XYZ file of C-alpha atoms in Angstrom:
760
model
C -15.460 -75.293 -115.377
C -13.514 -75.766 -112.205
C -9.740 -75.646 -112.049
C -9.102 -73.025 -114.736
C -6.751 -70.071 -114.209
C -8.042 -66.598 -113.958
C -6.858 -63.017 -113.267
C -7.355 -59.230 -112.633
C -8.534 -57.010 -109.632
C -8.352 -57.606 -105.738
C -10.524 -59.368 -103.215
C -9.598 -59.883 -99.623
C -10.164 -62.702 -97.259
C -11.294 -61.541 -93.798
C -8.504 -62.240 -91.217
C -11.015 -63.659 -88.758
C -10.683 -67.103 -90.459
C -14.307 -67.318 -91.680
C -15.168 -67.186 -95.254
C -16.383 -63.776 -96.385
C -19.656 -63.192 -98.149
C -19.484 -63.146 -101.972
C -18.980 -60.088 -104.128
C -21.613 -59.434 -106.627
C -20.701 -57.381 -109.607
C -24.188 -56.947 -110.887
C -24.538 -55.080 -113.969
C -26.822 -52.197 -113.742
C -23.784 -51.002 -115.638
C -23.333 -49.889 -119.195
C -20.599 -51.388 -121.421
C -17.305 -50.269 -120.383
C -13.762 -49.765 -121.287
C -10.655 -50.375 -119.309
C -9.404 -47.291 -117.560
C -6.101 -48.540 -116.543
C -3.444 -50.298 -118.497
C -3.795 -53.740 -119.741
C -4.021 -56.113 -116.770
C -4.224 -59.618 -118.095
C -1.964 -58.790 -121.050
C 1.123 -57.456 -119.409
C 1.942 -57.277 -115.754
C 5.433 -56.039 -116.193
C 7.187 -54.510 -119.147
C 8.415 -51.346 -120.694
C 6.536 -49.066 -123.052
C 6.902 -49.975 -126.721
C 9.389 -47.700 -128.582
C 8.169 -45.270 -131.218
C 8.635 -47.213 -134.458
C 6.716 -45.060 -136.849
C 5.150 -41.703 -137.430
C 1.378 -41.157 -136.963
C -0.808 -41.574 -139.919
C -4.127 -39.776 -140.616
C -6.925 -41.228 -142.766
C -10.017 -39.135 -143.441
C -13.241 -41.109 -143.088
C -15.456 -38.396 -144.665
C -15.786 -39.062 -148.463
C -17.371 -35.857 -149.591
C -16.245 -32.760 -147.673
C -18.608 -29.806 -147.533
C -18.497 -26.444 -145.849
C -20.099 -26.345 -142.372
C -20.148 -30.128 -142.154
C -18.057 -32.468 -139.991
C -14.838 -34.039 -141.360
C -13.739 -37.066 -139.320
C -10.449 -38.790 -139.425
C -8.731 -41.813 -137.855
C -5.177 -41.387 -136.514
C -2.988 -44.469 -136.405
C -0.480 -44.219 -133.610
C 1.062 -47.378 -132.195
C 2.054 -46.234 -128.763
C -0.082 -46.950 -125.673
C -0.507 -44.758 -122.555
C -1.690 -45.278 -118.989
C -4.101 -42.410 -119.443
C -4.573 -41.248 -123.100
C -7.012 -38.572 -121.838
C -4.221 -36.712 -119.994
C -2.501 -34.060 -122.200
C 0.371 -34.018 -119.796
C 1.085 -37.681 -120.763
C 0.272 -37.359 -124.432
C -0.987 -34.609 -126.654
C -2.296 -35.337 -130.161
C -3.134 -32.307 -132.359
C -3.966 -31.927 -136.015
C -2.406 -28.872 -137.598
C -4.691 -27.670 -140.395
C -3.851 -25.097 -143.053
C -7.028 -23.467 -144.501
C -7.552 -22.384 -148.137
C -6.875 -18.809 -146.955
C -3.548 -19.823 -145.478
C -4.600 -19.624 -141.879
C -3.275 -22.173 -139.428
C -5.752 -23.945 -137.112
C -4.783 -26.357 -134.319
C -7.569 -28.932 -133.874
C -7.085 -31.070 -130.783
C -7.544 -34.874 -131.390
C -9.213 -37.269 -128.841
C -9.081 -40.831 -127.606
C -12.326 -42.582 -128.668
C -13.926 -45.806 -127.584
C -16.792 -46.641 -129.891
C -19.977 -48.632 -129.152
C -22.709 -50.504 -130.879
C -26.119 -49.455 -129.595
C -29.398 -51.332 -129.484
C -32.728 -50.522 -127.932
C -34.222 -53.733 -126.655
C -36.470 -51.811 -124.293
C -37.104 -51.699 -120.548
C -38.707 -55.152 -120.656
C -35.417 -56.653 -121.836
C -33.203 -54.627 -119.456
C -32.913 -51.222 -121.136
C -30.523 -49.886 -123.713
C -27.612 -51.980 -124.765
C -24.205 -50.502 -125.449
C -21.400 -52.795 -126.458
C -17.769 -51.930 -127.269
C -17.267 -51.873 -131.033
C -13.836 -51.984 -132.631
C -10.597 -51.063 -131.091
C -10.144 -47.819 -129.230
C -7.951 -45.206 -130.856
C -7.294 -41.577 -131.819
C -9.708 -39.503 -133.861
C -10.063 -35.970 -135.117
C -13.259 -34.012 -135.931
C -13.084 -30.738 -137.827
C -15.613 -28.435 -139.525
C -14.368 -26.467 -142.493
C -15.667 -22.903 -142.657
C -14.632 -22.030 -146.183
C -14.399 -23.950 -149.495
C -11.152 -24.998 -151.001
C -8.155 -27.204 -150.251
C -7.118 -27.965 -146.663
C -3.866 -29.663 -145.574
C -3.568 -31.473 -142.260
C -0.550 -32.774 -140.305
C -0.790 -34.872 -137.065
C 1.554 -33.876 -134.288
C 2.080 -36.164 -131.234
C 3.956 -35.020 -128.130
C 4.813 -37.189 -125.087
C 7.621 -37.758 -122.692
C 9.730 -39.365 -125.453
C 9.497 -36.352 -127.726
C 7.501 -35.354 -130.789
C 6.414 -37.009 -134.044
C 4.572 -35.733 -136.982
C 2.732 -37.308 -139.926
C 3.005 -36.663 -143.643
C 0.622 -33.903 -144.843
C -2.802 -35.145 -145.923
C -5.069 -32.915 -148.026
C -8.793 -32.763 -148.711
C -10.898 -30.376 -150.860
C -13.995 -28.819 -149.381
C -16.962 -27.987 -151.639
C -19.020 -24.976 -150.964
C -22.518 -25.584 -149.408
C -25.185 -23.441 -147.732
C -25.155 -22.949 -144.013
C -25.394 -20.205 -141.426
C -22.299 -21.121 -139.416
C -21.851 -21.139 -135.588
C -23.921 -19.236 -133.035
C -22.456 -15.861 -132.098
C -23.390 -12.665 -130.340
C -25.328 -10.531 -132.842
C -23.137 -7.881 -134.466
C -26.222 -5.585 -134.840
C -27.644 -5.903 -131.334
C -25.412 -7.677 -128.768
C -28.350 -8.531 -126.553
C -29.393 -11.225 -129.039
C -27.863 -14.191 -130.837
C -27.061 -14.624 -134.523
C -25.149 -17.051 -136.778
C -21.870 -16.256 -138.514
C -23.721 -15.027 -141.583
C -25.801 -12.695 -139.492
C -29.054 -14.707 -139.579
C -30.877 -13.953 -136.204
C -31.426 -16.707 -133.740
C -33.972 -16.642 -130.886
C -33.746 -19.593 -128.480
C -37.021 -21.476 -128.015
C -36.802 -24.577 -125.764
C -36.452 -26.122 -122.354
C -34.137 -28.254 -120.224
C -33.691 -31.940 -120.917
C -31.082 -32.392 -118.324
C -31.012 -35.960 -116.980
C -30.443 -38.472 -119.696
C -28.912 -41.875 -119.259
C -29.635 -45.192 -117.499
C -32.972 -46.939 -117.275
C -33.534 -45.202 -113.888
C -34.021 -41.899 -115.673
C -37.203 -40.790 -117.314
C -35.363 -40.171 -120.609
C -32.958 -42.856 -121.848
C -30.906 -42.035 -124.905
C -33.488 -43.261 -127.293
C -36.257 -41.495 -125.335
C -34.334 -38.224 -125.467
C -33.899 -38.555 -129.219
C -37.651 -39.094 -129.554
C -38.159 -35.949 -127.539
C -35.781 -34.061 -129.778
C -38.064 -34.944 -132.750
C -41.172 -33.812 -130.927
C -39.518 -30.550 -129.880
C -38.226 -29.738 -133.391
C -41.549 -30.713 -135.020
C -43.301 -28.024 -132.933
C -40.722 -25.284 -133.525
C -38.378 -25.537 -130.518
C -34.682 -25.038 -131.382
C -32.763 -24.973 -128.095
C -32.111 -27.387 -125.227
C -30.054 -27.232 -122.063
C -28.404 -30.664 -121.540
C -26.529 -31.795 -118.446
C -23.375 -33.857 -118.973
C -22.319 -33.534 -115.343
C -24.564 -35.962 -113.395
C -21.875 -38.221 -111.803
C -23.239 -41.784 -111.671
C -26.983 -41.169 -111.971
C -27.280 -39.807 -115.503
C -25.118 -38.573 -118.400
C -21.699 -37.590 -117.090
C -18.517 -36.979 -119.065
C -16.233 -36.448 -116.091
C -16.967 -37.724 -112.586
C -17.421 -40.986 -110.790
C -18.974 -43.972 -112.554
C -18.149 -46.799 -110.243
C -19.483 -50.169 -109.226
C -18.268 -49.517 -105.691
C -20.713 -46.882 -104.630
C -22.827 -43.930 -105.542
C -21.754 -40.328 -105.796
C -24.144 -39.174 -103.015
C -23.080 -41.980 -100.563
C -19.485 -42.792 -101.443
C -18.271 -45.328 -98.914
C -16.227 -47.831 -100.911
C -15.281 -50.940 -98.838
C -11.614 -50.683 -99.603
C -8.533 -50.714 -97.504
C -5.296 -48.999 -98.500
C -2.491 -51.278 -99.595
C -0.267 -52.138 -96.534
C 3.156 -50.613 -96.746
C 4.820 -54.017 -96.718
C 2.961 -55.069 -99.889
C 4.539 -53.579 -102.984
C 2.287 -51.916 -105.601
C 1.574 -53.898 -108.731
C 3.605 -52.727 -111.707
C 0.564 -52.530 -113.945
C -1.804 -50.495 -111.703
C -2.253 -46.645 -111.641
C -3.611 -46.376 -108.096
C -2.416 -47.245 -104.637
C -5.920 -48.155 -103.340
C -6.957 -51.759 -103.626
C -9.955 -53.833 -102.732
C -9.979 -54.857 -99.126
C -11.982 -55.559 -95.991
C -14.328 -53.158 -94.302
C -15.487 -54.571 -91.007
C -16.517 -58.213 -91.552
C -17.690 -57.860 -95.202
C -16.153 -58.145 -98.540
C -16.649 -55.600 -101.201
C -20.265 -55.659 -102.510
C -20.775 -54.763 -106.120
C -24.458 -55.347 -106.277
C -27.644 -54.607 -108.189
C -31.143 -54.064 -106.906
C -32.480 -54.501 -104.306
C -29.118 -54.169 -102.577
C -27.257 -50.888 -102.356
C -25.333 -49.285 -103.792
C -26.243 -49.879 -107.413
C -23.548 -49.739 -110.128
C -24.211 -47.024 -112.643
C -24.731 -49.235 -115.690
C -25.580 -52.747 -116.729
C -22.861 -54.552 -118.603
C -23.769 -55.582 -122.078
C -22.374 -58.812 -123.644
C -22.644 -60.592 -126.912
C -24.458 -63.916 -127.021
C -22.356 -67.088 -127.391
C -19.135 -65.104 -127.230
C -15.768 -65.939 -125.628
C -14.254 -63.601 -123.040
C -11.039 -63.346 -121.115
C -11.678 -63.176 -117.355
C -8.702 -61.956 -115.279
C -7.829 -61.357 -111.686
C -4.748 -59.554 -110.238
C -4.209 -61.233 -106.832
C -1.657 -60.957 -103.979
C -1.530 -63.732 -101.353
C 1.085 -64.477 -98.678
C 0.847 -68.225 -99.333
C -0.108 -70.557 -102.174
C -3.100 -72.796 -102.404
C -5.825 -70.271 -101.706
C -8.640 -70.650 -104.159
C -10.863 -67.944 -105.528
C -14.100 -69.054 -107.096
C -15.806 -66.822 -109.623
C -19.396 -67.479 -110.556
C -19.995 -65.908 -113.965
C -22.630 -66.667 -116.709
C -24.124 -69.160 -114.261
C -20.931 -71.261 -114.013
C -18.117 -71.506 -111.482
C -14.474 -70.948 -112.336
C -11.787 -71.801 -109.746
C -8.506 -69.875 -109.495
C -5.827 -71.259 -107.126
C -2.637 -69.300 -106.164
C 0.053 -71.634 -107.508
C 3.277 -72.590 -105.849
C 5.941 -69.966 -106.237
C 3.425 -67.156 -106.679
C 2.845 -66.377 -103.044
C 3.970 -62.936 -101.794
C 3.730 -61.355 -105.235
C 1.118 -59.947 -107.563
C -0.065 -62.635 -109.873
C -2.234 -62.407 -112.991
C -4.660 -65.261 -113.185
C -6.771 -65.750 -116.336
C -9.425 -67.981 -117.797
C -11.660 -68.014 -120.855
C -15.400 -67.932 -120.240
C -18.333 -68.186 -122.674
C -21.585 -66.189 -122.593
C -24.871 -68.111 -122.989
C -26.374 -68.235 -126.578
C -29.261 -65.994 -125.669
C -27.556 -63.421 -123.389
C -27.493 -59.680 -123.759
C -26.304 -58.851 -120.226
C -23.475 -60.137 -118.110
C -25.686 -60.745 -114.996
C -24.343 -61.340 -111.519
C -20.669 -62.052 -110.919
C -19.953 -63.659 -107.537
C -16.514 -63.992 -106.060
C -15.715 -66.102 -103.021
C -12.603 -67.469 -101.249
C -11.575 -70.844 -99.990
C -8.489 -71.491 -97.784
C -6.227 -74.446 -98.598
C -6.755 -76.014 -95.140
C -8.506 -75.419 -91.835
C -7.291 -72.557 -89.653
C -7.060 -68.825 -89.882
C -6.441 -67.722 -93.510
C -4.133 -64.884 -94.432
C -5.578 -61.789 -96.173
C -5.922 -61.824 -99.919
C -5.697 -58.637 -101.940
C -7.323 -58.058 -105.319
C -6.100 -55.171 -107.420
C -8.464 -55.698 -110.237
C -11.116 -57.791 -111.992
C -11.320 -57.691 -115.698
C -13.597 -59.100 -118.482
C -12.255 -58.416 -121.982
C -13.463 -59.065 -125.455
C -10.311 -60.636 -127.004
C -11.304 -59.691 -130.560
C -11.180 -56.028 -129.761
C -9.193 -55.919 -126.481
C -12.038 -53.809 -124.994
C -12.685 -53.864 -121.274
C -16.263 -54.477 -120.012
C -15.644 -53.922 -116.299
C -13.976 -50.491 -116.206
C -16.362 -49.391 -113.465
C -15.005 -52.140 -111.215
C -11.453 -50.680 -111.046
C -10.980 -50.044 -107.310
C -8.829 -46.948 -107.673
C -10.291 -45.447 -110.727
C -9.665 -41.738 -110.610
C -12.698 -39.485 -110.273
C -11.219 -36.780 -112.550
C -8.983 -37.005 -115.592
C -10.686 -39.989 -117.279
C -13.808 -39.553 -119.396
C -16.687 -41.989 -119.282
C -16.623 -43.848 -122.589
C -20.362 -44.896 -122.808
C -21.505 -41.415 -121.813
C -19.231 -39.799 -124.351
C -20.733 -42.051 -126.997
C -24.220 -41.047 -125.807
C -23.369 -37.396 -126.278
C -22.193 -38.175 -129.795
C -25.627 -39.603 -130.559
C -27.445 -36.647 -128.923
C -25.435 -34.205 -131.072
C -26.101 -36.213 -134.227
C -29.842 -36.109 -133.357
C -29.658 -32.326 -132.678
C -27.957 -31.786 -135.995
C -30.653 -33.824 -137.759
C -33.515 -31.956 -135.992
C -32.071 -28.453 -136.106
C -31.756 -28.186 -132.359
C -28.962 -26.272 -130.541
C -27.578 -27.602 -127.242
C -26.288 -25.715 -124.272
C -23.980 -28.320 -122.698
C -23.545 -28.116 -118.928
C -20.204 -29.865 -118.772
C -18.328 -29.714 -115.457
C -19.439 -31.682 -112.371
C -19.906 -28.897 -109.817
C -19.345 -30.926 -106.643
C -15.936 -32.011 -107.835
C -14.807 -28.375 -107.987
C -16.787 -26.294 -105.538
C -14.781 -27.170 -102.420
C -11.590 -26.183 -104.148
C -12.664 -22.681 -105.205
C -12.766 -20.974 -101.793
C -9.603 -18.935 -102.247
C -7.903 -18.141 -105.525
C -4.458 -18.193 -103.757
C -4.849 -21.800 -102.638
C -3.139 -24.619 -104.668
C -6.460 -26.432 -104.865
C -7.851 -23.525 -106.851
C -5.209 -23.889 -109.539
C -5.724 -27.680 -109.509
C -9.409 -27.114 -110.181
C -8.605 -24.859 -113.125
C -6.203 -27.479 -114.514
C -8.818 -30.199 -114.157
C -11.367 -28.020 -116.046
C -8.918 -27.250 -118.821
C -8.338 -30.979 -119.399
C -12.078 -31.672 -119.570
C -12.647 -28.800 -121.960
C -9.806 -29.821 -124.148
C -11.508 -33.161 -124.564
C -14.906 -31.563 -125.088
C -13.501 -29.222 -127.777
C -11.710 -32.133 -129.474
C -14.726 -34.421 -129.598
C -17.765 -32.111 -129.789
C -16.484 -28.677 -130.632
C -16.781 -29.365 -134.363
C -20.604 -29.217 -134.137
C -22.452 -26.068 -135.160
C -25.212 -27.356 -132.866
C -23.156 -26.919 -129.690
C -24.741 -23.483 -128.921
C -22.721 -22.840 -125.762
C -20.421 -24.447 -123.203
C -21.926 -24.024 -119.750
C -19.294 -24.475 -117.018
C -21.472 -25.642 -114.132
C -25.015 -26.072 -113.047
C -25.718 -23.790 -110.111
C -22.314 -22.981 -108.563
C -22.307 -21.269 -105.197
C -22.667 -17.568 -106.203
C -20.580 -16.437 -103.198
C -17.411 -18.209 -104.222
C -14.577 -16.118 -105.779
C -14.914 -17.679 -109.280
C -13.642 -14.645 -111.361
C -10.109 -16.079 -111.674
C -11.535 -19.429 -112.768
C -13.645 -17.868 -115.543
C -10.787 -15.622 -116.592
C -8.250 -18.396 -116.983
C -10.532 -20.935 -118.406
C -11.918 -18.358 -120.831
C -8.404 -17.486 -122.000
C -7.589 -21.204 -122.469
C -10.734 -21.739 -124.547
C -9.789 -18.693 -126.623
C -6.595 -20.537 -127.507
C -7.783 -24.179 -128.024
C -11.424 -23.833 -129.337
C -11.045 -23.143 -133.035
C -14.753 -22.381 -133.285
C -15.020 -19.990 -130.323
C -18.194 -21.349 -128.878
C -20.178 -19.079 -126.547
C -19.755 -19.644 -122.829
C -22.071 -19.353 -119.873
C -22.506 -20.614 -116.341
C -25.230 -20.701 -113.656
C -25.457 -20.280 -109.871
C -27.997 -21.329 -107.277
C -28.832 -17.690 -106.542
C -28.454 -14.488 -108.452
C -24.917 -13.592 -109.356
C -24.340 -10.067 -110.679
C -20.606 -10.656 -111.056
C -21.128 -13.559 -113.383
C -23.591 -11.633 -115.487
C -20.964 -9.021 -115.924
C -17.883 -11.282 -116.422
C -16.245 -10.520 -119.839
C -15.465 -14.206 -120.454
C -19.057 -15.347 -120.030
C -20.868 -14.235 -123.185
C -24.349 -15.308 -122.086
C -25.775 -14.125 -118.744
C -27.983 -16.748 -117.089
C -30.247 -16.874 -114.108
C -32.498 -19.643 -112.703
C -35.941 -19.080 -111.042
C -38.786 -21.227 -109.662
C -42.118 -19.756 -108.628
C -42.795 -21.059 -105.145
C -45.618 -20.428 -102.707
C -43.253 -18.508 -100.437
C -42.529 -16.004 -103.291
C -46.205 -15.310 -104.213
C -46.451 -12.381 -101.914
C -43.708 -10.590 -103.842
C -44.192 -12.120 -107.298
C -47.832 -12.054 -108.245
C -47.799 -14.668 -111.040
C -45.700 -16.419 -113.652
C -45.692 -13.389 -115.943
C -44.498 -11.168 -113.133
C -41.711 -13.728 -112.338
C -40.394 -13.471 -115.934
C -40.521 -9.666 -115.815
C -38.668 -9.619 -112.475
C -35.814 -11.926 -113.577
C -35.511 -10.085 -116.916
C -35.078 -6.836 -115.002
C -32.276 -8.436 -112.940
C -30.498 -9.750 -116.067
C -30.757 -6.525 -117.933
C -29.561 -4.498 -114.983
C -26.287 -6.543 -114.786
C -25.968 -7.628 -118.364
C -27.439 -4.813 -120.449
C -25.458 -5.513 -123.589
C -25.042 -9.230 -123.884
C -27.284 -12.235 -124.558
C -29.232 -13.333 -121.516
C -31.597 -16.234 -120.670
C -33.522 -17.694 -117.789
C -31.838 -21.046 -117.893
C -34.241 -22.825 -115.543
C -37.840 -21.920 -114.782
C -40.860 -23.743 -113.356
C -43.323 -24.216 -110.594
C -41.902 -25.557 -107.364
C -43.013 -26.109 -103.765
C -41.080 -24.411 -100.983
C -38.589 -27.324 -100.899
C -37.709 -26.861 -104.515
C -39.580 -29.958 -105.646
C -42.066 -30.063 -108.471
C -45.326 -28.230 -107.510
C -48.034 -30.846 -107.294
C -50.411 -28.235 -108.765
C -48.533 -28.341 -112.009
C -50.217 -31.551 -113.127
C -53.600 -29.930 -112.283
C -52.967 -27.163 -114.882
C -54.142 -29.375 -117.748
C -54.158 -26.466 -120.179
C -50.548 -25.620 -119.236
C -51.504 -21.966 -118.749
C -48.365 -21.271 -116.625
C -46.155 -22.803 -119.303
C -47.844 -20.878 -122.160
C -47.602 -17.592 -120.254
C -43.917 -18.072 -119.306
C -43.028 -18.748 -122.913
C -44.874 -15.700 -124.214
C -43.672 -13.357 -121.474
C -40.055 -14.315 -122.112
C -40.486 -13.961 -125.866
C -41.541 -10.372 -125.326
C -39.138 -9.577 -122.502
C -36.054 -8.525 -124.366
C -34.182 -11.723 -123.428
C -32.385 -13.840 -126.006
C -34.675 -16.864 -125.638
C -37.702 -18.238 -123.864
C -37.579 -19.427 -120.356
C -36.028 -22.911 -120.367
C -38.602 -24.843 -118.358
C -37.166 -27.464 -115.983
C -39.768 -30.229 -115.388
C -39.157 -31.930 -118.733
C -40.623 -35.280 -117.680
C -43.890 -33.723 -116.623
C -43.945 -31.622 -119.841
C -43.492 -34.819 -121.821
C -46.316 -36.597 -119.914
C -48.602 -33.585 -120.499
C -47.550 -33.304 -124.167
C -46.488 -29.711 -123.826
C -44.607 -29.645 -127.141
C -47.441 -28.062 -129.249
C -47.127 -24.905 -127.067
C -43.867 -24.154 -128.795
C -45.317 -23.820 -132.272
C -47.220 -20.545 -131.758
C -44.204 -18.962 -130.116
C -41.919 -20.025 -132.933
C -44.288 -18.706 -135.618
C -44.715 -15.325 -133.905
C -40.992 -15.035 -133.225
C -40.398 -15.065 -136.987
C -42.305 -11.752 -137.128
C -40.007 -10.078 -134.693
C -36.716 -8.612 -136.128
C -34.399 -10.059 -133.413
C -30.899 -8.869 -134.162
C -31.902 -6.994 -137.295
C -32.834 -3.721 -135.682
C -32.799 -2.197 -132.277
C -35.703 -3.460 -130.123
C -36.700 -1.725 -126.964
C -38.620 -3.885 -124.333
C -41.473 -2.180 -122.596
C -43.976 -3.381 -119.910
C -47.040 -1.470 -119.192
C -50.240 -2.075 -117.178
C -53.632 -0.475 -117.822
C -54.885 1.167 -114.632
C -58.562 0.581 -115.372
C -58.580 -3.005 -116.562
C -55.376 -4.375 -115.093
C -54.406 -5.716 -118.556
C -50.655 -5.980 -118.963
C -48.921 -5.199 -122.235
C -45.417 -6.450 -123.065
C -43.792 -4.921 -126.161
C -40.702 -5.054 -128.330
C -40.580 -1.704 -129.965
C -38.581 -1.230 -133.186
C -38.484 0.832 -136.320
C -40.438 0.123 -138.329
C -41.742 -3.082 -136.749
C -43.024 -3.603 -133.218
C -44.645 -6.646 -131.423
C -47.088 -6.680 -128.495
C -48.468 -9.349 -126.154
C -51.517 -8.436 -124.144
C -52.779 -10.518 -121.228
C -55.759 -10.118 -118.898
C -55.068 -10.037 -115.137
C -57.176 -13.146 -114.610
C -55.520 -14.927 -117.572
C -52.662 -16.434 -115.492
C -52.287 -19.762 -113.791
C -52.066 -18.221 -110.356
C -55.266 -16.319 -110.879
C -56.949 -19.686 -111.432
C -55.248 -21.114 -108.282
C -56.550 -18.166 -106.289
C -60.045 -19.001 -107.526
C -60.559 -15.751 -109.490
C -63.368 -15.646 -112.147
C -62.112 -16.938 -115.499
C -61.736 -14.370 -118.225
C -64.549 -13.810 -120.722
C -64.124 -13.593 -124.452
C -64.550 -9.889 -125.228
C -62.543 -7.016 -126.836
C -60.527 -4.610 -124.876
C -59.444 -0.990 -125.184
C -55.841 -0.563 -124.482
C -52.867 1.675 -125.142
C -49.984 0.349 -127.269
C -47.116 2.176 -125.397
C -44.094 3.443 -127.244
C -45.551 3.997 -130.687
C -44.882 7.456 -132.021
C -47.763 9.329 -133.568
C -48.606 8.118 -137.030
C -50.496 5.550 -139.077
C -49.897 1.805 -138.548
C -50.999 -1.505 -139.811
C -51.835 -3.990 -137.059
C -52.050 -7.766 -137.427
C -53.712 -9.478 -134.514
C -52.526 -13.025 -133.517
C -54.022 -15.843 -131.464
C -51.158 -16.853 -129.162
C -52.688 -20.318 -128.526
C -53.060 -21.242 -132.174
C -50.150 -19.317 -133.498
C -52.274 -17.824 -136.358
C -52.956 -14.251 -137.522
C -56.580 -13.345 -137.094
C -57.310 -10.011 -138.683
C -55.567 -6.779 -139.805
C -56.504 -3.260 -138.829
C -55.285 0.217 -139.764
C -54.792 2.419 -136.741
C -53.766 5.996 -136.188
C -51.766 6.916 -133.044
C -52.304 10.584 -132.120
C -50.679 10.542 -128.614
C -48.904 8.147 -126.225
C -52.166 7.547 -124.482
C -54.144 6.812 -127.648
C -56.336 3.736 -126.997
C -56.841 0.907 -129.439
C -59.746 -1.538 -129.608
C -58.674 -5.177 -129.898
C -60.661 -7.998 -131.356
C -62.384 -10.405 -128.947
C -60.043 -12.583 -126.954
C -60.173 -14.644 -123.791
C -56.858 -14.689 -121.891
C -54.358 -13.118 -124.180
C -53.785 -11.814 -127.635
C -50.694 -10.626 -129.651
C -50.030 -8.119 -132.342
C -47.456 -7.190 -134.961
C -47.479 -3.492 -135.781
C -45.836 -2.046 -138.952
C -45.400 1.617 -139.715
C -47.812 2.476 -142.485
C -45.150 3.329 -145.140
C -43.205 0.151 -144.496
C -46.371 -1.944 -144.586
C -47.365 -0.476 -147.924
C -43.942 -1.387 -149.377
C -44.604 -5.019 -148.309
């Protein structure tokens, strides 16, 4: 295949006169989409004029209340960055059956086909499917007729579509998650149905280097839901090492060691008319740009999927001071030569060639690029502004990660956005609610030092763009429990202005008014109190250094609950991360030795009875999966159904028996109260300290907070999640002691006032 033309991105020849080592674009990359305008199709040219109005076509055939309605928007104009609302804004103006007007943002979507060939065959396969375009997703909240109009705004003006109507049938559903109207410390749905969050983190999802790939995460979703879990905290902010909506996904380096081997374009070389960045591939020292896979570093974020026996358009955008220089590209095991033709020296030239994938290929494999001078002597430098591989049937770009000057912010990773679509679809199927940690902290933190600095306002603007896209693409879903701004921001930064302005913006553009939260790497009272953060959140890991102050995992939950309720007494609150860690914040090696998962069981039950809005969200999800921790959720979920969260006022109480050391955690209500009782040697840390294991025997304890009267008590086994026996008791005084059935580590109880229990 020598002698064919080719075009698209920039390589440099080392001025020393020796041939530079080859580039390797080696796909540990996922399918990709072009993130800058159409190199290989048009190098120069004006934007097409607006020749028609946008058109809306609903894809959903039967529209029902509380279910997604999706539509395609046909709009002929192209943009350098369709994700930037300053360049183009597409909204759908919806009139509800009640005559209300809703503005639903639309979004640019690049769809993918998804296969799961498995790790043996290279991991999960994502391939561009269909042409990219505009979409809208909307959830009707009332039955009746809706009317929608598409409105497009850009630098040329505004255009609107003709109205398109649909009729929504009534259907059952609880609606979106809200703060409970009865007790604002807890969560409830639109219709008032209480919701207590039971779940964990499943933060790092993505490439084959992660414990959970997309398919693995969806399998975990099913296990969690089967055993009664209903809530997950998901990161979408992992830069290039897991799921990330905004942030760097680049073949040129990794986020933690970003040293791309580029040079800036020399002033005497004009920028190419088709490129969006002024940075181009160049020489660093005596090496060309490496885009490599293992064992070399850095690794690209994803592998590039291809179709077998398919034709592709390979393109290079090249600048050379003289003709005759030949670039050789080795792709699909074959070599393709591109020679700078006469008359093209001293200008940016698009060189193209058609290449065919092998009949049995699923992955692109290595792409090597080398240079050859026309004659002996010192060669002049060559610049490459881009390298492209497109599917001509869909005009979709496979090598978007290889764009040298790809912006870190303002473009949204197409494969990762598709993955989040699939995660939400799985959550909807399984009845799970997701707290999405959306913004990539390290792209913002350094800009938030002073609210008066211009960088602070720029950070707010970047976050607004990201959240507009998130609301447009995923805001429709009832199973987005909350937007979480960051994972573990610096608690000392002056973030109040950020939360204020972003909160006001979301009030305007999020038609569904999802709950909002954030987290910090240390306790942050000001965030707990902030009026635009509806859920207070804290993270905590029980480490050896803390065990002098915190006696065990139950005490850790009690301590962090006290902090949250001190600073957020009247709003939902959760422990967003929890677990066992060593003093360097790594997973405690003793966790794997706790084969019964006593610490996990105890942290779930302590948080259930703490007065928080959900269980501790445990962090070490891969270890929990290996140890099959999922069955521990079922007893908690069954017992939680007995507790009237959000239906009546519940007063949390913690009490310790002076004689036996037994701790009692209670949620006191009228007429229903719940208790969890644990022996002092029933904790994980008591076992670590070598204390004698508890014996199975009854105990005599007080049930604090019960007013004098007659009660019906149902005793529960917290390990099996089953009621054991029922007693009638009479409380004569606050210190009245009650005899429990035999139990080993812990036991639970539901207590009903006698009159109420007789009515049942």
